Structures are given as C-alpha cells and as structure tokens.
XYZ file of C-alpha atoms in Angstrom:
312
model
C -65.728 -81.666 -7.873
C -65.278 -81.329 -4.114
C -61.505 -80.893 -4.553
C -61.970 -78.158 -7.185
C -64.447 -76.293 -4.935
C -61.944 -76.254 -2.066
C -59.325 -74.685 -4.377
C -61.695 -71.890 -5.400
C -62.555 -71.161 -1.748
C -58.834 -70.881 -0.815
C -58.186 -68.420 -3.674
C -61.085 -66.181 -2.649
C -59.843 -66.026 0.929
C -56.309 -65.023 -0.264
C -57.667 -62.128 -2.385
C -59.723 -60.847 0.552
C -56.654 -60.882 2.811
C -54.622 -58.767 0.351
C -57.391 -56.156 0.119
C -57.580 -55.860 3.895
C -53.784 -55.311 4.119
C -53.872 -52.423 1.606
C -56.746 -50.713 3.373
C -54.844 -50.797 6.669
C -51.855 -48.967 5.085
C -54.082 -46.303 3.534
C -55.965 -45.769 6.824
C -52.706 -45.014 8.696
C -50.952 -41.980 7.126
C -47.963 -42.316 9.398
C -46.941 -45.534 7.678
C -47.490 -44.251 4.143
C -44.365 -44.065 1.913
C -42.727 -40.623 1.500
C -43.941 -38.423 -1.332
C -41.607 -38.160 -4.299
C -39.284 -35.144 -4.569
C -41.062 -32.055 -5.894
C -44.560 -33.335 -4.948
C -46.850 -30.757 -3.220
C -46.831 -30.898 0.562
C -50.052 -31.706 2.333
C -51.652 -28.734 4.156
C -51.522 -30.701 7.386
C -47.726 -31.318 7.109
C -45.463 -29.132 9.357
C -43.347 -26.416 7.562
C -39.565 -26.958 7.246
C -37.376 -25.555 10.050
C -35.691 -22.178 9.220
C -31.899 -22.109 8.676
C -29.950 -21.007 11.782
C -28.375 -17.495 11.683
C -24.663 -17.086 11.096
C -22.515 -17.384 14.192
C -21.834 -14.039 15.905
C -24.371 -12.066 13.858
C -27.822 -10.719 14.641
C -30.620 -10.140 12.134
C -30.075 -6.769 10.434
C -26.444 -6.331 11.566
C -23.855 -5.282 8.983
C -20.737 -7.432 9.143
C -17.360 -5.734 8.612
C -13.793 -5.589 10.015
C -11.837 -2.978 11.929
C -9.412 -1.043 9.745
C -7.172 2.025 9.692
C -6.631 4.654 7.035
C -2.923 3.956 6.563
C -1.867 0.345 6.006
C 0.433 -0.397 3.084
C 2.869 -2.974 1.770
C 6.233 -1.203 1.440
C 8.030 -2.169 -1.811
C 11.691 -1.910 -2.739
C 12.621 0.823 -5.195
C 15.485 -1.018 -6.868
C 16.942 -4.469 -7.503
C 19.388 -5.886 -4.979
C 20.210 -8.356 -2.224
C 19.015 -7.857 1.363
C 22.136 -7.169 3.413
C 20.608 -5.985 6.698
C 17.270 -6.360 8.494
C 16.766 -3.595 11.023
C 13.069 -3.973 11.925
C 10.933 -7.071 12.326
C 7.273 -7.899 12.840
C 5.863 -6.111 15.866
C 8.413 -3.277 15.792
C 7.145 0.257 16.179
C 8.563 2.662 13.609
C 8.600 6.374 12.874
C 8.056 7.985 9.483
C 11.215 7.662 7.387
C 12.888 5.138 9.713
C 14.993 2.507 7.931
C 13.469 -0.991 7.992
C 16.135 -2.840 5.978
C 19.079 -2.243 3.629
C 20.104 -3.754 0.310
C 23.725 -4.361 -0.685
C 25.025 -0.983 -1.883
C 28.783 -1.553 -2.240
C 28.925 -0.874 -5.986
C 26.892 2.330 -5.662
C 29.069 3.454 -2.754
C 32.228 2.937 -4.845
C 30.769 4.954 -7.739
C 29.759 7.690 -5.339
C 33.252 7.913 -3.857
C 34.757 8.180 -7.359
C 32.324 10.940 -8.326
C 33.172 12.857 -5.136
C 36.898 12.584 -5.933
C 36.293 13.792 -9.513
C 34.358 16.723 -8.111
C 37.279 17.727 -5.889
C 39.631 17.603 -8.882
C 37.247 19.695 -10.956
C 36.958 22.311 -8.198
C 40.752 22.490 -7.908
C 41.041 23.018 -11.644
C 38.423 25.756 -11.480
C 40.596 27.556 -8.902
C 43.697 27.120 -11.055
C 41.914 28.343 -14.200
C 40.560 31.387 -12.369
C 44.123 32.342 -11.367
C 45.447 31.693 -14.864
C 42.665 33.734 -16.451
C 43.435 36.631 -14.140
C 47.128 36.527 -15.132
C 46.419 36.303 -18.867
C 43.880 39.104 -18.722
C 46.547 41.268 -17.031
C 49.051 40.340 -19.753
C 46.544 41.252 -22.427
C 45.938 44.626 -20.761
C 49.706 45.353 -20.712
C 49.988 44.430 -24.399
C 47.187 46.854 -25.179
C 49.040 49.660 -23.355
C 52.374 48.804 -24.977
C 50.793 48.685 -28.407
C 49.267 52.067 -27.786
C 52.742 53.542 -27.270
C 54.303 51.525 -30.103
C 56.268 49.295 -27.741
C 54.622 46.060 -28.945
C 53.664 44.566 -32.257
C 50.163 43.773 -33.413
C 51.019 40.077 -33.376
C 51.989 40.242 -29.695
C 48.713 41.966 -28.895
C 46.646 39.377 -30.748
C 48.522 36.520 -29.062
C 47.836 37.983 -25.599
C 44.169 38.339 -26.516
C 44.086 34.707 -27.675
C 45.646 33.531 -24.407
C 43.103 35.450 -22.338
C 40.149 34.138 -24.363
C 41.483 30.576 -24.127
C 41.726 30.869 -20.334
C 38.091 31.990 -20.192
C 36.946 28.896 -22.136
C 39.088 26.588 -19.990
C 37.531 28.033 -16.844
C 34.004 27.601 -18.239
C 34.807 23.959 -19.141
C 35.974 23.120 -15.621
C 32.963 24.839 -14.116
C 30.767 22.646 -16.341
C 32.673 19.606 -15.042
C 31.892 20.697 -11.502
C 28.188 20.854 -12.369
C 28.377 17.445 -14.049
C 30.009 15.739 -11.082
C 27.595 17.383 -8.660
C 24.681 16.029 -10.702
C 26.291 12.581 -10.773
C 26.697 12.654 -7.004
C 23.037 13.583 -6.543
C 22.022 10.709 -8.821
C 24.180 8.196 -6.957
C 22.942 9.462 -3.590
C 19.378 8.893 -4.805
C 20.319 5.391 -5.949
C 21.962 4.749 -2.604
C 18.852 5.931 -0.770
C 16.749 3.465 -2.782
C 18.709 0.643 -1.152
C 17.315 1.776 2.213
C 13.770 0.543 2.742
C 11.996 3.137 4.888
C 8.711 3.339 6.788
C 6.287 5.659 4.936
C 4.584 6.730 8.178
C 4.652 6.068 11.907
C 3.073 2.790 12.923
C 3.783 -0.887 13.471
C 5.479 -3.490 11.281
C 2.634 -5.942 10.762
C 4.493 -8.326 8.451
C 7.952 -8.939 6.996
C 8.104 -10.518 3.546
C 11.890 -10.601 2.983
C 14.791 -12.417 4.630
C 18.514 -11.779 4.940
C 20.448 -12.597 1.753
C 17.332 -12.715 -0.425
C 17.494 -11.212 -3.895
C 14.661 -8.800 -4.594
C 13.462 -6.970 -7.685
C 12.073 -3.484 -7.985
C 8.514 -3.192 -6.554
C 8.723 -6.462 -4.572
C 6.834 -6.289 -1.261
C 9.198 -6.081 1.712
C 7.193 -5.039 4.782
C 3.616 -4.284 5.729
C 3.364 -1.188 7.905
C 0.102 -0.333 9.601
C -1.213 2.313 11.906
C -2.918 1.087 15.078
C -5.241 4.038 15.400
C -7.599 5.690 14.797
C -9.671 2.578 14.176
C -12.604 2.719 11.790
C -15.198 0.507 10.142
C -16.327 0.607 6.538
C -19.758 -0.764 5.749
C -22.700 -0.377 3.393
C -26.178 0.835 4.302
C -28.963 -0.409 1.985
C -30.647 2.251 -0.103
C -34.026 1.017 1.138
C -33.034 1.737 4.754
C -35.604 4.128 6.302
C -32.751 6.358 7.505
C -30.021 7.668 5.244
C -26.533 7.852 6.828
C -25.337 11.368 7.635
C -22.032 12.864 8.767
C -21.807 12.880 12.557
C -24.339 10.079 13.148
C -23.323 7.585 15.837
C -23.483 3.818 15.382
C -22.774 0.869 17.661
C -19.880 -1.431 16.795
C -19.496 -4.850 18.414
C -16.284 -6.824 18.000
C -17.174 -10.493 17.591
C -14.315 -11.473 19.887
C -16.047 -9.594 22.731
C -19.734 -9.647 21.810
C -20.759 -8.336 25.225
C -19.073 -4.958 24.763
C -20.107 -2.342 22.210
C -18.141 0.687 21.029
C -19.407 3.997 19.711
C -18.369 5.087 16.239
C -18.938 8.419 14.524
C -19.681 8.539 10.801
C -16.855 10.453 9.099
C -17.557 9.800 5.431
C -20.628 8.956 3.355
C -20.477 8.229 -0.354
C -22.466 10.825 -2.324
C -23.672 8.121 -4.714
C -25.298 4.703 -4.425
C -23.293 1.650 -5.443
C -25.361 0.117 -8.281
C -23.946 -3.358 -7.638
C -25.297 -3.531 -4.077
C -27.856 -0.689 -4.007
C -26.105 0.614 -0.896
C -24.260 3.653 0.450
C -20.562 3.266 1.315
C -20.079 4.562 4.858
C -16.947 5.032 7.028
C -17.192 5.514 10.804
C -14.394 6.122 13.312
C -14.402 4.472 16.740
C -14.344 6.864 19.690
C -14.250 6.639 23.442
C -12.257 4.518 25.890
C -11.295 0.862 25.803
C -9.858 0.853 22.261
C -6.266 -0.014 23.212
C -6.821 -3.777 22.945
C -8.457 -3.599 19.505
C -6.445 -4.266 16.378
C -7.052 -3.739 12.655
C -8.533 -6.817 10.995
C -10.783 -7.874 13.887
C -14.252 -9.001 12.767
C -17.050 -6.706 13.864
C -20.702 -5.943 13.243
C -22.443 -2.596 12.983
C -26.010 -2.057 14.144
C -27.551 0.514 11.836
C -30.662 2.392 13.054
C -33.756 1.292 11.179
C -32.571 -2.252 10.506
C -33.713 -5.299 12.408
C -30.520 -5.450 14.472
C -29.951 -1.704 14.981
C -31.463 0.644 17.527
C -34.490 2.601 16.369
C-alpha cells in the first residue's frame, strides 16, 4: 500500500509541473509561436514597413525619357550586297548624304547600254528628218510635173508613198527616243536605290549592316537621329487638379544628374483622354542653356504641378 501511494504522489506532482510550464508560455507573449498565415493581426502589433520608393524617383513624379521628333531606322530600297560603308556610328550627316552603297555593277551596265541606244535613236531621228525633207520635196516636184503632164500618175503616187513612209519612219524613231529616255530614268532610279541616304540632318546612332553583307528590300541599315530639340513625352492623370495647357512650363530632371533641373515648355496636348490609362498625352520641349550634354534616350522625370512631386 505504501509503495502504491508513493506512485500516485509522483504522478500528481508531474501533472502540476506541466500545467505550470504552459501557464508561463501563455503569460509571456514574446515567446508565443507565430500566428498562422492569414490570421488577423493583434491591435497591439506594429504595422508592416512601407515598400521603399523606386530609385531616382520622387512621389508624384512622372517617369519618361528624353526624345527627339526625328529618329528613324533607315531601310534599303532594294536587294543587294553592301559594297561600301561611307558613314559609321557617331558620324554627323546632312539630309540626302550617302551613308552606304550596294553593288550596282549590273544596273550600271544596263544604264550604259540604254544611253548608247538613246544616242543611236537620236541619230536615226536626225537622218529620218533629212530623208523626210528630201522625199517631201520630191513629192512636190512630182505634183508640179503631173500638173504640166510631164509625169505619170504612177510616179506621183510613188512619190507620195515615199514621203508618207518617211513620216512614219521618223515618228517610229522619235518613239524609240522616248522609250530609251524612259528606260534611262528607270535605271537611274534603280541605281539611286543602291545608295542609302540620310533622310534628314543628324547623327548616325547605330549601324546595322557590314561590308559584304547581303540585304533585302526594307532591311534596317542605319539609325539616324536628331540631337535637338530635345523633348519629353508623358501622361498627366485625368484626375490631376490642373489640366495641361499649351505653353505651360514643367521641370524636367535627368536621373543621371538629379541635382540639376531643366525647364520644358508644353508644345502639344492630346485633345482626348487615353481610356487605357485615364491620362492626357503631353509633349514638352526643353529650353534654356545647358542642353548640349543631354542625349535622346536618357531617363528623366517630370514634376507636374498639382501632383505630390510637382510644384504647386
């Protein structure tokens, strides 16, 4: 009996110890296990930290890039092989200046043949004009001789036939002259297509082709870009308290030099609201000094009045 009583006493003490351990965990919230995902947060718990803003941007700023009105990829107008590269990346060019040439030997040979045919046709026109003049004179003499009975009717008709034939021969050679002139114009146009030209004055920003490369019609060959005037295109929310207007000034900050702002004048405002973004499309042109070091494609931000980052 004594042994059994000691066992019961030991069991009671063990149960009491477990209860005390649980109460100590509950009394100390800092040691409590984390709440499962999705469980409501206790009112006394601190709120989560806000996400940091994007690098280089301020609240309310409109991010964009510097651009120019004219920047295009210049394509080739015909098939061929690149035979000469005249301009490269970084070269300044004028409107119409040749950037590269395609192999044009076959077109040049056809053009030379057409020019020779034209010379022959013009010579024949001169010969036929002289012959027509002579045969018309002979026909006139036959008419006079027939009038006085000095020639037969057959001789008169033959002279008339010769004069009419000379007229048709002359017209045929004149048509040949027109044909060869048209052929020369066509070949000159084809030859000009082998010359890749700058569409406007600017800078060669990129070269896509290399010497000896075969290209097809409409393949990109060069990218030509203006360097100025620089502009920014951005969108102003419809809910903005101030609607953009022509002539308004905005501040533009290039992210590369965040400590320096540039003034830009609004040159274009879309008359409608873009339904996809509920915003106005706006274009502003940079003005003032210090623009020489800026280049199209630089990242920038626009502070629009009425937004958190713009001036009131």
